[in-house]
mmCIF file with all atom_site columns, C-alpha atoms in Angstrom:
data_model
loop_
_atom_site.group_PDB
_atom_site.id
_atom_site.type_symbol
_atom_site.label_atom_id
_atom_site.label_alt_id
_atom_site.label_comp_id
_atom_site.label_asym_id
_atom_site.label_entity_id
_atom_site.label_seq_id
_atom_site.pdbx_PDB_ins_code
_atom_site.Cartn_x
_atom_site.Cartn_y
_atom_site.Cartn_z
_atom_site.occupancy
_atom_site.B_iso_or_equiv
_atom_site.pdbx_formal_charge
_atom_site.auth_seq_id
_atom_site.auth_comp_id
_atom_site.auth_asym_id
_atom_site.auth_atom_id
_atom_site.pdbx_PDB_model_num
ATOM 1  C CA . UNK A 1 1  ? 0.842   -14.374 -6.800  1.00 0.00 ? 1  UNK A CA 1
ATOM 2  C CA . UNK A 1 2  ? 3.897   -14.048 -4.583  1.00 0.00 ? 2  UNK A CA 1
ATOM 3  C CA . UNK A 1 3  ? 4.954   -10.886 -6.433  1.00 0.00 ? 3  UNK A CA 1
ATOM 4  C CA . UNK A 1 4  ? 1.509   -9.372  -5.812  1.00 0.00 ? 4  UNK A CA 1
ATOM 5  C CA . UNK A 1 5  ? 1.557   -10.200 -2.101  1.00 0.00 ? 5  UNK A CA 1
ATOM 6  C CA . UNK A 1 6  ? 5.069   -8.831  -1.718  1.00 0.00 ? 6  UNK A CA 1
ATOM 7  C CA . UNK A 1 7  ? 4.048   -5.609  -3.431  1.00 0.00 ? 7  UNK A CA 1
ATOM 8  C CA . UNK A 1 8  ? 0.929   -5.344  -1.292  1.00 0.00 ? 8  UNK A CA 1
ATOM 9  C CA . UNK A 1 9  ? 3.017   -5.852  1.840   1.00 0.00 ? 9  UNK A CA 1
ATOM 10 C CA . UNK A 1 10 ? 5.494   -3.154  0.755   1.00 0.00 ? 10 UNK A CA 1
ATOM 11 C CA . UNK A 1 11 ? 2.675   -0.674  0.079   1.00 0.00 ? 11 UNK A CA 1
ATOM 12 C CA . UNK A 1 12 ? 0.920   -1.378  3.364   1.00 0.00 ? 12 UNK A CA 1
ATOM 13 C CA . UNK A 1 13 ? 4.156   -1.090  5.346   1.00 0.00 ? 13 UNK A CA 1
ATOM 14 C CA . UNK A 1 14 ? 4.866   2.231   3.652   1.00 0.00 ? 14 UNK A CA 1
ATOM 15 C CA . UNK A 1 15 ? 1.339   3.497   4.331   1.00 0.00 ? 15 UNK A CA 1
ATOM 16 C CA . UNK A 1 16 ? 1.427   2.541   7.992   1.00 0.00 ? 16 UNK A CA 1
ATOM 17 C CA . UNK A 1 17 ? 4.918   3.918   8.431   1.00 0.00 ? 17 UNK A CA 1
ATOM 18 C CA . UNK A 1 18 ? 6.262   0.999   10.400  1.00 0.00 ? 18 UNK A CA 1
ATOM 19 C CA . UNK A 1 19 ? 9.003   0.119   7.958   1.00 0.00 ? 19 UNK A CA 1
ATOM 20 C CA . UNK A 1 20 ? 11.654  -0.455  10.556  1.00 0.00 ? 20 UNK A CA 1
ATOM 21 C CA . UNK A 1 21 ? 15.172  0.123   9.336   1.00 0.00 ? 21 UNK A CA 1
ATOM 22 C CA . UNK A 1 22 ? 15.788  1.920   6.048   1.00 0.00 ? 22 UNK A CA 1
ATOM 23 C CA . UNK A 1 23 ? 17.721  -1.048  4.658   1.00 0.00 ? 23 UNK A CA 1
ATOM 24 C CA . UNK A 1 24 ? 14.748  -3.337  5.304   1.00 0.00 ? 24 UNK A CA 1
ATOM 25 C CA . UNK A 1 25 ? 12.388  -0.937  3.564   1.00 0.00 ? 25 UNK A CA 1
ATOM 26 C CA . UNK A 1 26 ? 14.679  -0.665  0.547   1.00 0.00 ? 26 UNK A CA 1
ATOM 27 C CA . UNK A 1 27 ? 14.964  -4.440  0.345   1.00 0.00 ? 27 UNK A CA 1
ATOM 28 C CA . UNK A 1 28 ? 11.163  -4.885  0.387   1.00 0.00 ? 28 UNK A CA 1
ATOM 29 C CA . UNK A 1 29 ? 10.691  -2.415  -2.449  1.00 0.00 ? 29 UNK A CA 1
ATOM 30 C CA . UNK A 1 30 ? 13.688  -3.452  -4.564  1.00 0.00 ? 30 UNK A CA 1
ATOM 31 C CA . UNK A 1 31 ? 12.274  -6.914  -5.157  1.00 0.00 ? 31 UNK A CA 1
ATOM 32 C CA . UNK A 1 32 ? 8.929   -5.618  -6.429  1.00 0.00 ? 32 UNK A CA 1
ATOM 33 C CA . UNK A 1 33 ? 7.942   -4.216  -9.788  1.00 0.00 ? 33 UNK A CA 1
ATOM 34 C CA . UNK A 1 34 ? 7.322   -0.485  -9.690  1.00 0.00 ? 34 UNK A CA 1
ATOM 35 C CA . UNK A 1 35 ? 4.160   -0.476  -11.882 1.00 0.00 ? 35 UNK A CA 1
ATOM 36 C CA . UNK A 1 36 ? 2.548   -3.103  -9.644  1.00 0.00 ? 36 UNK A CA 1
ATOM 37 C CA . UNK A 1 37 ? 3.420   -1.193  -6.476  1.00 0.00 ? 37 UNK A CA 1
ATOM 38 C CA . UNK A 1 38 ? 2.022   2.034   -7.958  1.00 0.00 ? 38 UNK A CA 1
ATOM 39 C CA . UNK A 1 39 ? -1.168  0.296   -9.095  1.00 0.00 ? 39 UNK A CA 1
ATOM 40 C CA . UNK A 1 40 ? -1.746  -1.224  -5.660  1.00 0.00 ? 40 UNK A CA 1
ATOM 41 C CA . UNK A 1 41 ? -1.082  2.102   -3.963  1.00 0.00 ? 41 UNK A CA 1
ATOM 42 C CA . UNK A 1 42 ? -3.495  3.875   -6.337  1.00 0.00 ? 42 UNK A CA 1
ATOM 43 C CA . UNK A 1 43 ? -6.268  1.345   -5.697  1.00 0.00 ? 43 UNK A CA 1
ATOM 44 C CA . UNK A 1 44 ? -5.786  1.579   -1.928  1.00 0.00 ? 44 UNK A CA 1
ATOM 45 C CA . UNK A 1 45 ? -5.854  5.396   -1.981  1.00 0.00 ? 45 UNK A CA 1
ATOM 46 C CA . UNK A 1 46 ? -9.005  5.454   -4.129  1.00 0.00 ? 46 UNK A CA 1
ATOM 47 C CA . UNK A 1 47 ? -10.604 2.913   -1.772  1.00 0.00 ? 47 UNK A CA 1
ATOM 48 C CA . UNK A 1 48 ? -9.673  4.998   1.262   1.00 0.00 ? 48 UNK A CA 1
ATOM 49 C CA . UNK A 1 49 ? -11.122 8.152   -0.282  1.00 0.00 ? 49 UNK A CA 1
ATOM 50 C CA . UNK A 1 50 ? -14.303 6.339   -1.309  1.00 0.00 ? 50 UNK A CA 1
ATOM 51 C CA . UNK A 1 51 ? -14.671 4.968   2.212   1.00 0.00 ? 51 UNK A CA 1
ATOM 52 C CA . UNK A 1 52 ? -14.239 8.393   3.773   1.00 0.00 ? 52 UNK A CA 1
ATOM 53 C CA . UNK A 1 53 ? -16.754 9.921   1.371   1.00 0.00 ? 53 UNK A CA 1
ATOM 54 C CA . UNK A 1 54 ? -19.184 7.101   2.210   1.00 0.00 ? 54 UNK A CA 1
ATOM 55 C CA . UNK A 1 55 ? -18.791 7.665   5.949   1.00 0.00 ? 55 UNK A CA 1
ATOM 56 C CA . UNK A 1 56 ? -19.285 11.413  5.499   1.00 0.00 ? 56 UNK A CA 1
ATOM 57 C CA . UNK A 1 57 ? -22.373 10.731  3.400   1.00 0.00 ? 57 UNK A CA 1
ATOM 58 C CA . UNK A 1 58 ? -23.818 8.492   6.114   1.00 0.00 ? 58 UNK A CA 1
ATOM 59 C CA . UNK A 1 59 ? -22.931 11.005  8.835   1.00 0.00 ? 59 UNK A CA 1
ATOM 60 C CA . UNK A 1 60 ? -24.730 13.756  6.934   1.00 0.00 ? 60 UNK A CA 1
ATOM 61 C CA . UNK A 1 61 ? -27.878 11.616  6.961   1.00 0.00 ? 61 UNK A CA 1
ATOM 62 C CA . UNK A 1 62 ? -28.379 11.720  3.220   1.00 0.00 ? 62 UNK A CA 1
#
């Protein structure tokens, strides 16, 4: 579970853009598995897109 939370933290920090120093960002990502980081990022992007489509659907009144 710790590996998952570390990967989630790395993805969220990268998405927000508040990574701080480059060395800190590299250290966060180096300890995580790349497939897990990519999977988390993919799920978050799909969720974001689905949320935006849902909001647009509600705003259109349909």
